[in-house]
PDB file of C-alpha atoms and ligand atoms in Angstrom:
ATOM      1  CA  UNK A   1       3.438  15.725  -1.581  1.00  0.00           C
ATOM      2  CA  UNK A   2       3.155  12.102  -2.675  1.00  0.00           C
ATOM      3  CA  UNK A   3       3.739   9.186  -0.337  1.00  0.00           C
ATOM      4  CA  UNK A   4       7.208   7.664  -0.122  1.00  0.00           C
ATOM      5  CA  UNK A   5       7.141   4.336  -2.025  1.00  0.00           C
ATOM      6  CA  UNK A   6       9.637   2.636   0.340  1.00  0.00           C
ATOM      7  CA  UNK A   7       8.218  -0.004   2.688  1.00  0.00           C
ATOM      8  CA  UNK A   8       9.945  -1.946   5.460  1.00  0.00           C
ATOM      9  CA  UNK A   9       9.640  -5.742   5.351  1.00  0.00           C
ATOM     10  CA  UNK A  10      10.060  -5.962   9.154  1.00  0.00           C
ATOM     11  CA  UNK A  11       8.269  -4.285  12.085  1.00  0.00           C
ATOM     12  CA  UNK A  12       9.832  -1.422  14.060  1.00  0.00           C
ATOM     13  CA  UNK A  13       7.670  -1.793  17.168  1.00  0.00           C
ATOM     14  CA  UNK A  14       7.826  -5.504  18.005  1.00  0.00           C
ATOM     15  CA  UNK A  15      10.279  -6.937  20.511  1.00  0.00           C
ATOM     16  CA  UNK A  16      12.889  -9.311  19.106  1.00  0.00           C
ATOM     17  CA  UNK A  17      15.581  -9.230  16.443  1.00  0.00           C
ATOM     18  CA  UNK A  18      14.220  -8.733  12.935  1.00  0.00           C
ATOM     19  CA  UNK A  19      16.310  -8.804   9.774  1.00  0.00           C
ATOM     20  CA  UNK A  20      14.818  -7.560   6.515  1.00  0.00           C
ATOM     21  CA  UNK A  21      14.854  -4.793   3.971  1.00  0.00           C
ATOM     22  CA  UNK A  22      13.702  -1.347   3.068  1.00  0.00           C
ATOM     23  CA  UNK A  23      12.109  -2.122  -0.290  1.00  0.00           C
ATOM     24  CA  UNK A  24      12.058   0.588  -2.952  1.00  0.00           C
ATOM     25  CA  UNK A  25      10.332  -0.240  -6.247  1.00  0.00           C
ATOM     26  CA  UNK A  26      12.758   0.585  -9.072  1.00  0.00           C
ATOM     27  CA  UNK A  27      11.653  -0.236 -12.606  1.00  0.00           C
ATOM     28  CA  UNK A  28      14.557  -0.529 -15.028  1.00  0.00           C
ATOM     29  CA  UNK A  29      15.829  -2.298 -18.149  1.00  0.00           C
ATOM     30  CA  UNK A  30      16.987  -5.489 -16.438  1.00  0.00           C
ATOM     31  CA  UNK A  31      14.023  -5.758 -14.030  1.00  0.00           C
ATOM     32  CA  UNK A  32      10.738  -4.164 -15.066  1.00  0.00           C
ATOM     33  CA  UNK A  33       9.107  -4.692 -11.660  1.00  0.00           C
ATOM     34  CA  UNK A  34      12.351  -4.764  -9.667  1.00  0.00           C
ATOM     35  CA  UNK A  35      13.249  -3.176  -6.344  1.00  0.00           C
ATOM     36  CA  UNK A  36      16.244  -1.765  -4.493  1.00  0.00           C
ATOM     37  CA  UNK A  37      16.498  -3.874  -1.311  1.00  0.00           C
ATOM     38  CA  UNK A  38      18.366  -2.070   1.484  1.00  0.00           C
ATOM     39  CA  UNK A  39      19.271  -4.425   4.364  1.00  0.00           C
ATOM     40  CA  UNK A  40      18.003  -3.394   7.802  1.00  0.00           C
ATOM     41  CA  UNK A  41      18.003  -4.962  11.256  1.00  0.00           C
ATOM     42  CA  UNK A  42      15.822  -3.854  14.157  1.00  0.00           C
ATOM     43  CA  UNK A  43      16.544  -5.224  17.624  1.00  0.00           C
ATOM     44  CA  UNK A  44      14.011  -4.186  20.270  1.00  0.00           C
ATOM     45  CA  UNK A  45      13.302  -5.032  23.889  1.00  0.00           C
ATOM     46  CA  UNK A  46      10.711  -3.133  25.911  1.00  0.00           C
ATOM     47  CA  UNK A  47      10.803   0.545  26.724  1.00  0.00           C
ATOM     48  CA  UNK A  48      13.944   2.605  26.325  1.00  0.00           C
ATOM     49  CA  UNK A  49      15.760   4.895  23.946  1.00  0.00           C
ATOM     50  CA  UNK A  50      16.205   4.238  20.229  1.00  0.00           C
ATOM     51  CA  UNK A  51      19.569   4.362  18.456  1.00  0.00           C
ATOM     52  CA  UNK A  52      19.798   4.620  14.665  1.00  0.00           C
ATOM     53  CA  UNK A  53      23.173   3.329  13.430  1.00  0.00           C
ATOM     54  CA  UNK A  54      24.061   3.903   9.774  1.00  0.00           C
ATOM     55  CA  UNK A  55      26.935   3.026   7.454  1.00  0.00           C
ATOM     56  CA  UNK A  56      27.512   3.108   3.720  1.00  0.00           C
ATOM     57  CA  UNK A  57      26.102   6.633   3.284  1.00  0.00           C
ATOM     58  CA  UNK A  58      29.028   6.837   0.870  1.00  0.00           C
ATOM     59  CA  UNK A  59      29.490   3.475  -0.805  1.00  0.00           C
ATOM     60  CA  UNK A  60      33.301   3.333  -0.692  1.00  0.00           C
ATOM     61  CA  UNK A  61      33.737   3.632   3.106  1.00  0.00           C
ATOM     62  CA  UNK A  62      33.960   0.332   4.952  1.00  0.00           C
ATOM     63  CA  UNK A  63      34.398   0.530   8.737  1.00  0.00           C
ATOM     64  CA  UNK A  64      30.695   1.295   9.322  1.00  0.00           C
ATOM     65  CA  UNK A  65      29.340  -1.500   7.120  1.00  0.00           C
ATOM     66  CA  UNK A  66      31.698  -4.088   8.677  1.00  0.00           C
ATOM     67  CA  UNK A  67      31.100  -3.092  12.303  1.00  0.00           C
ATOM     68  CA  UNK A  68      27.322  -2.806  11.769  1.00  0.00           C
ATOM     69  CA  UNK A  69      27.118  -6.164   9.969  1.00  0.00           C
ATOM     70  CA  UNK A  70      28.888  -7.650  12.985  1.00  0.00           C
ATOM     71  CA  UNK A  71      26.447  -5.939  15.364  1.00  0.00           C
ATOM     72  CA  UNK A  72      23.356  -6.963  13.361  1.00  0.00           C
ATOM     73  CA  UNK A  73      24.494 -10.596  13.368  1.00  0.00           C
ATOM     74  CA  UNK A  74      25.280 -10.694  17.096  1.00  0.00           C
ATOM     75  CA  UNK A  75      23.062  -8.263  19.054  1.00  0.00           C
ATOM     76  CA  UNK A  76      20.301 -10.087  20.955  1.00  0.00           C
ATOM     77  CA  UNK A  77      17.131  -8.479  22.329  1.00  0.00           C
ATOM     78  CA  UNK A  78      18.071  -9.607  25.853  1.00  0.00           C
ATOM     79  CA  UNK A  79      21.274  -7.547  25.579  1.00  0.00           C
ATOM     80  CA  UNK A  80      19.390  -4.254  25.367  1.00  0.00           C
ATOM     81  CA  UNK A  81      16.681  -2.008  26.759  1.00  0.00           C
ATOM     82  CA  UNK A  82      14.986   0.003  24.026  1.00  0.00           C
ATOM     83  CA  UNK A  83      15.693  -0.323  20.326  1.00  0.00           C
ATOM     84  CA  UNK A  84      18.596  -0.394  17.879  1.00  0.00           C
ATOM     85  CA  UNK A  85      17.934   0.230  14.172  1.00  0.00           C
ATOM     86  CA  UNK A  86      20.890  -0.880  12.039  1.00  0.00           C
ATOM     87  CA  UNK A  87      21.421   0.150   8.405  1.00  0.00           C
ATOM     88  CA  UNK A  88      24.943  -0.982   7.475  1.00  0.00           C
ATOM     89  CA  UNK A  89      24.605  -0.033   3.780  1.00  0.00           C
ATOM     90  CA  UNK A  90      22.101   2.818   3.661  1.00  0.00           C
ATOM     91  CA  UNK A  91      23.209   3.828   0.152  1.00  0.00           C
ATOM     92  CA  UNK A  92      23.053   0.271  -1.194  1.00  0.00           C
ATOM     93  CA  UNK A  93      23.281   1.199  -4.908  1.00  0.00           C
ATOM     94  CA  UNK A  94      26.574   3.046  -4.293  1.00  0.00           C
ATOM     95  CA  UNK A  95      27.877   0.433  -1.839  1.00  0.00           C
ATOM     96  CA  UNK A  96      27.240  -2.457  -4.220  1.00  0.00           C
ATOM     97  CA  UNK A  97      29.467  -0.774  -6.826  1.00  0.00           C
ATOM     98  CA  UNK A  98      32.125   0.505  -4.400  1.00  0.00           C
ATOM     99  CA  UNK A  99      31.307   4.110  -5.317  1.00  0.00           C
ATOM    100  CA  UNK A 100      30.892   7.264  -3.231  1.00  0.00           C
ATOM    101  CA  UNK A 101      27.796   8.399  -5.140  1.00  0.00           C
ATOM    102  CA  UNK A 102      24.848   6.424  -6.464  1.00  0.00           C
ATOM    103  CA  UNK A 103      25.444   4.857  -9.888  1.00  0.00           C
ATOM    104  CA  UNK A 104      21.672   5.101 -10.529  1.00  0.00           C
ATOM    105  CA  UNK A 105      21.220   8.875 -10.352  1.00  0.00           C
ATOM    106  CA  UNK A 106      24.753  10.170  -9.688  1.00  0.00           C
ATOM    107  CA  UNK A 107      23.625  11.771  -6.418  1.00  0.00           C
ATOM    108  CA  UNK A 108      25.824  12.095  -3.327  1.00  0.00           C
ATOM    109  CA  UNK A 109      23.545  10.817  -0.520  1.00  0.00           C
ATOM    110  CA  UNK A 110      25.169  13.108   2.025  1.00  0.00           C
ATOM    111  CA  UNK A 111      24.200  16.158  -0.054  1.00  0.00           C
ATOM    112  CA  UNK A 112      20.649  14.928  -0.810  1.00  0.00           C
ATOM    113  CA  UNK A 113      18.834  15.276   2.543  1.00  0.00           C
ATOM    114  CA  UNK A 114      16.008  15.758   3.380  1.00  0.00           C
ATOM    115  CA  UNK A 115      15.227  14.125   0.016  1.00  0.00           C
ATOM    116  CA  UNK A 116      11.937  13.850  -1.861  1.00  0.00           C
ATOM    117  CA  UNK A 117       9.261  11.132  -1.894  1.00  0.00           C
ATOM    118  CA  UNK A 118       8.803  11.683  -5.653  1.00  0.00           C
ATOM    119  CA  UNK A 119      12.484  12.215  -6.530  1.00  0.00           C
ATOM    120  CA  UNK A 120      15.335  10.006  -7.714  1.00  0.00           C
ATOM    121  CA  UNK A 121      16.297   6.742  -5.997  1.00  0.00           C
ATOM    122  CA  UNK A 122      18.762   8.539  -3.692  1.00  0.00           C
ATOM    123  CA  UNK A 123      16.241  11.281  -2.887  1.00  0.00           C
ATOM    124  CA  UNK A 124      13.581   8.681  -2.018  1.00  0.00           C
ATOM    125  CA  UNK A 125      15.954   6.791   0.318  1.00  0.00           C
ATOM    126  CA  UNK A 126      16.942  10.061   2.023  1.00  0.00           C
ATOM    127  CA  UNK A 127      13.310  11.112   2.404  1.00  0.00           C
ATOM    128  CA  UNK A 128      12.343   7.773   3.977  1.00  0.00           C
ATOM    129  CA  UNK A 129      15.237   7.891   6.433  1.00  0.00           C
ATOM    130  CA  UNK A 130      14.555  11.545   7.306  1.00  0.00           C
ATOM    131  CA  UNK A 131      10.790  11.181   7.770  1.00  0.00           C
ATOM    132  CA  UNK A 132      10.439   7.599   9.086  1.00  0.00           C
ATOM    133  CA  UNK A 133      13.664   6.513  10.815  1.00  0.00           C
ATOM    134  CA  UNK A 134      15.208   9.688  12.271  1.00  0.00           C
ATOM    135  CA  UNK A 135      11.965  10.694  14.092  1.00  0.00           C
ATOM    136  CA  UNK A 136      12.042   7.322  15.919  1.00  0.00           C
ATOM    137  CA  UNK A 137      15.614   7.872  17.127  1.00  0.00           C
ATOM    138  CA  UNK A 138      17.009   9.558  20.229  1.00  0.00           C
ATOM    139  CA  UNK A 139      20.609   9.160  19.095  1.00  0.00           C
ATOM    140  CA  UNK A 140      22.053   8.713  15.599  1.00  0.00           C
ATOM    141  CA  UNK A 141      25.543   7.479  14.678  1.00  0.00           C
ATOM    142  CA  UNK A 142      26.554   7.781  11.003  1.00  0.00           C
ATOM    143  CA  UNK A 143      29.836   6.140  10.007  1.00  0.00           C
ATOM    144  CA  UNK A 144      32.129   7.708   7.444  1.00  0.00           C
ATOM    145  CA  UNK A 145      35.710   7.254   6.319  1.00  0.00           C
ATOM    146  CA  UNK A 146      37.725   8.823   3.549  1.00  0.00           C
ATOM    147  CA  UNK A 147      36.579   6.599   0.717  1.00  0.00           C
ATOM    148  CA  UNK A 148      38.759   6.196  -2.359  1.00  0.00           C
ATOM    149  CA  UNK A 149      40.035   9.809  -2.461  1.00  0.00           C
ATOM    150  CA  UNK A 150      40.727  10.733   1.182  1.00  0.00           C
ATOM    151  CA  UNK A 151      42.495   9.256   4.186  1.00  0.00           C
ATOM    152  CA  UNK A 152      41.884  10.357   7.794  1.00  0.00           C
ATOM    153  CA  UNK A 153      43.303   9.990  11.251  1.00  0.00           C
ATOM    154  CA  UNK A 154      40.630   7.922  13.014  1.00  0.00           C
ATOM    155  CA  UNK A 155      38.213  10.346  14.673  1.00  0.00           C
ATOM    156  CA  UNK A 156      34.684  10.719  15.965  1.00  0.00           C
ATOM    157  CA  UNK A 157      33.142  14.138  15.471  1.00  0.00           C
ATOM    158  CA  UNK A 158      30.331  16.373  16.637  1.00  0.00           C
ATOM    159  CA  UNK A 159      29.341  19.729  15.201  1.00  0.00           C
ATOM    160  CA  UNK A 160      29.242  23.202  16.645  1.00  0.00           C
ATOM    161  CA  UNK A 161      25.472  23.906  16.936  1.00  0.00           C
ATOM    162  CA  UNK A 162      23.306  26.942  17.706  1.00  0.00           C
ATOM    163  CA  UNK A 163      21.473  24.948  20.386  1.00  0.00           C
ATOM    164  CA  UNK A 164      24.177  24.664  23.055  1.00  0.00           C
ATOM    165  CA  UNK A 165      22.348  22.031  25.142  1.00  0.00           C
ATOM    166  CA  UNK A 166      22.083  19.813  22.054  1.00  0.00           C
ATOM    167  CA  UNK A 167      25.735  20.529  21.191  1.00  0.00           C
ATOM    168  CA  UNK A 168      26.767  19.428  24.701  1.00  0.00           C
ATOM    169  CA  UNK A 169      24.817  16.165  24.312  1.00  0.00           C
ATOM    170  CA  UNK A 170      26.421  15.519  20.914  1.00  0.00           C
ATOM    171  CA  UNK A 171      29.910  16.255  22.257  1.00  0.00           C
ATOM    172  CA  UNK A 172      29.299  13.910  25.241  1.00  0.00           C
ATOM    173  CA  UNK A 173      28.222  11.133  22.866  1.00  0.00           C
ATOM    174  CA  UNK A 174      31.323  11.750  20.727  1.00  0.00           C
ATOM    175  CA  UNK A 175      33.518  11.448  23.834  1.00  0.00           C
ATOM    176  CA  UNK A 176      31.750   8.186  24.728  1.00  0.00           C
ATOM    177  CA  UNK A 177      32.502   6.801  21.247  1.00  0.00           C
ATOM    178  CA  UNK A 178      36.150   7.403  22.246  1.00  0.00           C
ATOM    179  CA  UNK A 179      37.990   7.211  18.927  1.00  0.00           C
ATOM    180  CA  UNK A 180      41.746   7.951  19.122  1.00  0.00           C
ATOM    181  CA  UNK A 181      40.905  11.518  17.984  1.00  0.00           C
ATOM    182  CA  UNK A 182      37.782  13.565  18.827  1.00  0.00           C
ATOM    183  CA  UNK A 183      36.926  16.538  16.631  1.00  0.00           C
ATOM    184  CA  UNK A 184      34.710  19.600  16.997  1.00  0.00           C
ATOM    185  CA  UNK A 185      33.882  19.685  13.337  1.00  0.00           C
ATOM    186  CA  UNK A 186      33.364  22.444  10.841  1.00  0.00           C
ATOM    187  CA  UNK A 187      31.790  21.372   7.543  1.00  0.00           C
ATOM    188  CA  UNK A 188      32.929  22.898   4.249  1.00  0.00           C
ATOM    189  CA  UNK A 189      29.284  22.857   3.100  1.00  0.00           C
ATOM    190  CA  UNK A 190      26.615  21.373   5.401  1.00  0.00           C
ATOM    191  CA  UNK A 191      23.602  21.834   3.086  1.00  0.00           C
ATOM    192  CA  UNK A 192      21.889  18.518   2.335  1.00  0.00           C
ATOM    193  CA  UNK A 193      23.922  16.488   4.811  1.00  0.00           C
ATOM    194  CA  UNK A 194      22.367  13.689   6.883  1.00  0.00           C
ATOM    195  CA  UNK A 195      24.136  15.312   9.848  1.00  0.00           C
ATOM    196  CA  UNK A 196      22.263  18.579   9.336  1.00  0.00           C
ATOM    197  CA  UNK A 197      18.894  16.812   8.956  1.00  0.00           C
ATOM    198  CA  UNK A 198      19.377  14.817  12.184  1.00  0.00           C
ATOM    199  CA  UNK A 199      20.596  17.858  14.114  1.00  0.00           C
ATOM    200  CA  UNK A 200      17.703  19.981  12.804  1.00  0.00           C
ATOM    201  CA  UNK A 201      15.309  17.356  14.215  1.00  0.00           C
ATOM    202  CA  UNK A 202      16.935  17.961  17.611  1.00  0.00           C
ATOM    203  CA  UNK A 203      18.582  14.554  17.939  1.00  0.00           C
ATOM    204  CA  UNK A 204      21.965  13.628  19.401  1.00  0.00           C
ATOM    205  CA  UNK A 205      24.283  13.048  16.457  1.00  0.00           C
ATOM    206  CA  UNK A 206      27.785  11.605  16.158  1.00  0.00           C
ATOM    207  CA  UNK A 207      29.708  10.995  12.958  1.00  0.00           C
ATOM    208  CA  UNK A 208      33.145   9.530  12.260  1.00  0.00           C
ATOM    209  CA  UNK A 209      36.009   9.542   9.818  1.00  0.00           C
ATOM    210  CA  UNK A 210      37.883   6.355  10.643  1.00  0.00           C
ATOM    211  CA  UNK A 211      40.387   5.908   7.834  1.00  0.00           C
ATOM    212  CA  UNK A 212      39.992   5.760   4.100  1.00  0.00           C
ATOM    213  CA  UNK A 213      41.938   5.075   0.920  1.00  0.00           C
ATOM    214  CA  UNK A 214      39.105   2.838  -0.274  1.00  0.00           C
ATOM    215  CA  UNK A 215      39.528   0.118   2.347  1.00  0.00           C
ATOM    216  CA  UNK A 216      39.603  -0.538   6.104  1.00  0.00           C
ATOM    217  CA  UNK A 217      42.189  -1.900   8.518  1.00  0.00           C
ATOM    218  CA  UNK A 218      42.016  -4.197  11.534  1.00  0.00           C
ATOM    219  CA  UNK A 219      42.680  -1.153  13.713  1.00  0.00           C
ATOM    220  CA  UNK A 220      40.039   1.086  12.125  1.00  0.00           C
ATOM    221  CA  UNK A 221      37.346  -1.610  12.335  1.00  0.00           C
ATOM    222  CA  UNK A 222      38.223  -2.274  15.999  1.00  0.00           C
ATOM    223  CA  UNK A 223      37.732   1.455  16.685  1.00  0.00           C
ATOM    224  CA  UNK A 224      34.298   1.296  15.026  1.00  0.00           C
ATOM    225  CA  UNK A 225      33.199  -1.763  17.021  1.00  0.00           C
ATOM    226  CA  UNK A 226      34.351  -0.331  20.342  1.00  0.00           C
ATOM    227  CA  UNK A 227      32.697   3.012  19.511  1.00  0.00           C
ATOM    228  CA  UNK A 228      29.313   1.402  18.826  1.00  0.00           C
ATOM    229  CA  UNK A 229      29.396  -0.513  22.099  1.00  0.00           C
ATOM    230  CA  UNK A 230      30.442   2.570  24.081  1.00  0.00           C
ATOM    231  CA  UNK A 231      27.774   4.708  22.427  1.00  0.00           C
ATOM    232  CA  UNK A 232      24.982   2.194  23.141  1.00  0.00           C
ATOM    233  CA  UNK A 233      26.065   2.032  26.798  1.00  0.00           C
ATOM    234  CA  UNK A 234      26.203   5.855  26.917  1.00  0.00           C
ATOM    235  CA  UNK A 235      22.658   6.006  25.493  1.00  0.00           C
ATOM    236  CA  UNK A 236      21.362   3.628  28.200  1.00  0.00           C
ATOM    237  CA  UNK A 237      20.478   0.911  25.677  1.00  0.00           C
ATOM    238  CA  UNK A 238      23.264  -1.587  26.409  1.00  0.00           C
ATOM    239  CA  UNK A 239      24.467  -2.425  29.919  1.00  0.00           C
ATOM    240  CA  UNK A 240      28.157  -2.565  30.771  1.00  0.00           C
ATOM    241  CA  UNK A 241      31.053  -0.220  31.302  1.00  0.00           C
ATOM    242  CA  UNK A 242      32.275   2.284  28.735  1.00  0.00           C
ATOM    243  CA  UNK A 243      35.828   1.434  27.694  1.00  0.00           C
ATOM    244  CA  UNK A 244      37.876   4.641  27.568  1.00  0.00           C
ATOM    245  CA  UNK A 245      41.357   5.147  26.145  1.00  0.00           C
ATOM    246  CA  UNK A 246      43.276   8.348  25.584  1.00  0.00           C
ATOM    247  CA  UNK A 247      41.812  10.561  22.842  1.00  0.00           C
ATOM    248  CA  UNK A 248      43.387  13.642  21.290  1.00  0.00           C
ATOM    249  CA  UNK A 249      40.936  16.574  21.187  1.00  0.00           C
ATOM    250  CA  UNK A 250      40.991  18.479  17.910  1.00  0.00           C
ATOM    251  CA  UNK A 251      39.179  21.585  16.714  1.00  0.00           C
ATOM    252  CA  UNK A 252      38.486  22.883  13.203  1.00  0.00           C
ATOM    253  CA  UNK A 253      37.919  26.573  13.943  1.00  0.00           C
ATOM    254  CA  UNK A 254      37.696  27.977  10.404  1.00  0.00           C
ATOM    255  CA  UNK A 255      38.534  27.645   6.714  1.00  0.00           C
ATOM    256  CA  UNK A 256      42.253  28.054   7.371  1.00  0.00           C
ATOM    257  CA  UNK A 257      42.321  24.366   8.346  1.00  0.00           C
ATOM    258  CA  UNK A 258      41.921  23.329   4.693  1.00  0.00           C
ATOM    259  CA  UNK A 259      44.504  23.237   1.897  1.00  0.00           C
ATOM    260  CA  UNK A 260      43.461  22.699  -1.738  1.00  0.00           C
ATOM    261  CA  UNK A 261      45.477  22.112  -4.936  1.00  0.00           C
ATOM    262  CA  UNK A 262      45.646  24.822  -7.581  1.00  0.00           C
ATOM    263  CA  UNK A 263      47.485  22.693 -10.131  1.00  0.00           C
ATOM    264  CA  UNK A 264      47.175  19.086 -11.286  1.00  0.00           C
ATOM    265  CA  UNK A 265      49.960  16.533 -11.090  1.00  0.00           C
ATOM    266  CA  UNK A 266      51.907  14.084  -8.998  1.00  0.00           C
ATOM    267  CA  UNK A 267      51.568  14.804  -5.273  1.00  0.00           C
ATOM    268  CA  UNK A 268      54.526  14.404  -2.895  1.00  0.00           C
ATOM    269  CA  UNK A 269      53.524  14.624   0.777  1.00  0.00           C
ATOM    270  CA  UNK A 270      56.210  16.165   2.987  1.00  0.00           C
ATOM    271  CA  UNK A 271      54.394  15.207   6.215  1.00  0.00           C
ATOM    272  CA  UNK A 272      52.150  12.273   7.144  1.00  0.00           C
ATOM    273  CA  UNK A 273      48.855  11.920   9.007  1.00  0.00           C
ATOM    274  CA  UNK A 274      49.348  12.700  12.696  1.00  0.00           C
ATOM    275  CA  UNK A 275      52.423  14.890  12.141  1.00  0.00           C
ATOM    276  CA  UNK A 276      52.515  18.303  13.799  1.00  0.00           C
ATOM    277  CA  UNK A 277      52.961  21.184  11.334  1.00  0.00           C
ATOM    278  CA  UNK A 278      53.572  24.904  11.831  1.00  0.00           C
ATOM    279  CA  UNK A 279      51.922  27.848  10.064  1.00  0.00           C
ATOM    280  CA  UNK A 280      53.520  28.307   6.634  1.00  0.00           C
ATOM    281  CA  UNK A 281      55.213  24.901   6.673  1.00  0.00           C
ATOM    282  CA  UNK A 282      55.180  23.133   3.274  1.00  0.00           C
ATOM    283  CA  UNK A 283      53.016  20.019   3.621  1.00  0.00           C
ATOM    284  CA  UNK A 284      53.065  18.795   0.017  1.00  0.00           C
ATOM    285  CA  UNK A 285      54.475  19.495  -3.437  1.00  0.00           C
ATOM    286  CA  UNK A 286      52.728  18.905  -6.754  1.00  0.00           C
ATOM    287  CA  UNK A 287      55.079  17.861  -9.548  1.00  0.00           C
ATOM    288  CA  UNK A 288      54.093  18.106 -13.209  1.00  0.00           C
ATOM    289  CA  UNK A 289      53.002  14.711 -14.490  1.00  0.00           C
ATOM    290  CA  UNK A 290      53.632  15.558 -18.144  1.00  0.00           C
ATOM    291  CA  UNK A 291      57.120  17.181 -18.339  1.00  0.00           C
ATOM    292  CA  UNK A 292      60.516  17.261 -16.641  1.00  0.00           C
ATOM    293  CA  UNK A 293      62.758  20.122 -15.591  1.00  0.00           C
ATOM    294  CA  UNK A 294      60.096  22.205 -13.806  1.00  0.00           C
ATOM    295  CA  UNK A 295      59.781  23.124 -10.155  1.00  0.00           C
ATOM    296  CA  UNK A 296      56.795  21.741  -8.237  1.00  0.00           C
ATOM    297  CA  UNK A 297      53.981  23.827  -6.735  1.00  0.00           C
ATOM    298  CA  UNK A 298      54.510  23.944  -2.964  1.00  0.00           C
ATOM    299  CA  UNK A 299      51.435  23.759  -0.715  1.00  0.00           C
ATOM    300  CA  UNK A 300      51.708  25.202   2.787  1.00  0.00           C
ATOM    301  CA  UNK A 301      49.757  24.812   6.017  1.00  0.00           C
ATOM    302  CA  UNK A 302      47.804  27.998   6.775  1.00  0.00           C
ATOM    303  CA  UNK A 303      47.911  27.349  10.505  1.00  0.00           C
ATOM    304  CA  UNK A 304      49.683  25.313  13.168  1.00  0.00           C
ATOM    305  CA  UNK A 305      48.173  21.931  13.948  1.00  0.00           C
ATOM    306  CA  UNK A 306      48.060  18.207  13.205  1.00  0.00           C
ATOM    307  CA  UNK A 307      47.691  16.784   9.692  1.00  0.00           C
ATOM    308  CA  UNK A 308      44.313  15.087  10.150  1.00  0.00           C
ATOM    309  CA  UNK A 309      43.308  14.226   6.571  1.00  0.00           C
ATOM    310  CA  UNK A 310      44.997  13.991   3.173  1.00  0.00           C
ATOM    311  CA  UNK A 311      44.306  13.180  -0.436  1.00  0.00           C
ATOM    312  CA  UNK A 312      44.746   9.730  -1.968  1.00  0.00           C
ATOM    313  CA  UNK A 313      45.889   8.301  -4.405  1.00  0.00           C
ATOM    314  CA  UNK A 314      49.119   9.610  -5.976  1.00  0.00           C
ATOM    315  CA  UNK A 315      47.763  11.934  -8.660  1.00  0.00           C
ATOM    316  CA  UNK A 316      45.860  15.103  -7.824  1.00  0.00           C
ATOM    317  CA  UNK A 317      43.631  17.433  -9.837  1.00  0.00           C
ATOM    318  CA  UNK A 318      43.214  21.197  -9.661  1.00  0.00           C
ATOM    319  CA  UNK A 319      40.733  22.027  -6.873  1.00  0.00           C
ATOM    320  CA  UNK A 320      41.212  18.717  -5.049  1.00  0.00           C
ATOM    321  CA  UNK A 321      41.524  18.671  -1.288  1.00  0.00           C
ATOM    322  CA  UNK A 322      45.171  18.281  -0.157  1.00  0.00           C
ATOM    323  CA  UNK A 323      45.239  18.482   3.631  1.00  0.00           C
ATOM    324  CA  UNK A 324      43.283  19.212   6.800  1.00  0.00           C
ATOM    325  CA  UNK A 325      45.282  20.807   9.594  1.00  0.00           C
ATOM    326  CA  UNK A 326      43.249  20.544  12.802  1.00  0.00           C
ATOM    327  CA  UNK A 327      44.174  22.320  16.017  1.00  0.00           C
ATOM    328  CA  UNK A 328      44.947  20.352  19.165  1.00  0.00           C
ATOM    329  CA  UNK A 329      42.930  21.610  22.134  1.00  0.00           C
TER     330      UNK A 329
HETATM  331 ZN1   ZN B   1      31.574   9.616   3.737  1.00  0.00          ZN
END
């Protein structure tokens, strides 16, 4: 396999705070010898664990980029023992256009791991992160939110894993993050996810869904900032006391948690995020958007639980996700 063309403009193994870029040559119409420049900060101080903190995997999710920009601008080497690698906008091409997927190659970064050194721009970024950055890390935190088409209750999540010792470590890190909700997460399709790549390399991994609807709120960003601090203390990198508030434990045991639309139209939610629903309870109706005088399609919860995620905005297409009903533990 060919060598990955990405190079870092800053060192990973020198003490201090270094701000620079991952530079990926990208020849194109408006810049024949141009590059994609992905911002990166490395803060290091002596021996200790390494945390890799990433945001902007999807370019329309904002809590991670904001909280990580704040961290990169404020974290001093004297504050830590070990190393913190900060990538607030890992999918810079998508982030710079406010899109979930890359406008350059159309790829969804979180379905493109482990990537290819000789592939598209997204595949090259994934390959560099998977082969250069993840191996340096002991713990990885990847921020997500709902983006422009989903909205979530604010939660941190860890996955059910075959390696139970690793699963325990991931769950403990999720609890340390201490979002208002903590989820044992089931993925609809985990192939190609950053999560899967990090977990396959045996690392401690935590992800989040902190809000959505294409923006962030003061509350959701505060959750992200507190979670980072708690996680770095938990990892032994930052000193201080973990700040714990009450968190609701949720589980996603199987496919019955998900509701999808089978018609297109105007969606009317009958319950809101955080509401408790029973099995068979209607959670939304889809009205025709092109005629009057017809009854809507009613969409029902397939199990009892808490409405944890929903579709945005007001129109929905056939096959779109409608609701996630997670089970309170
Ligand atoms: Zn995402």
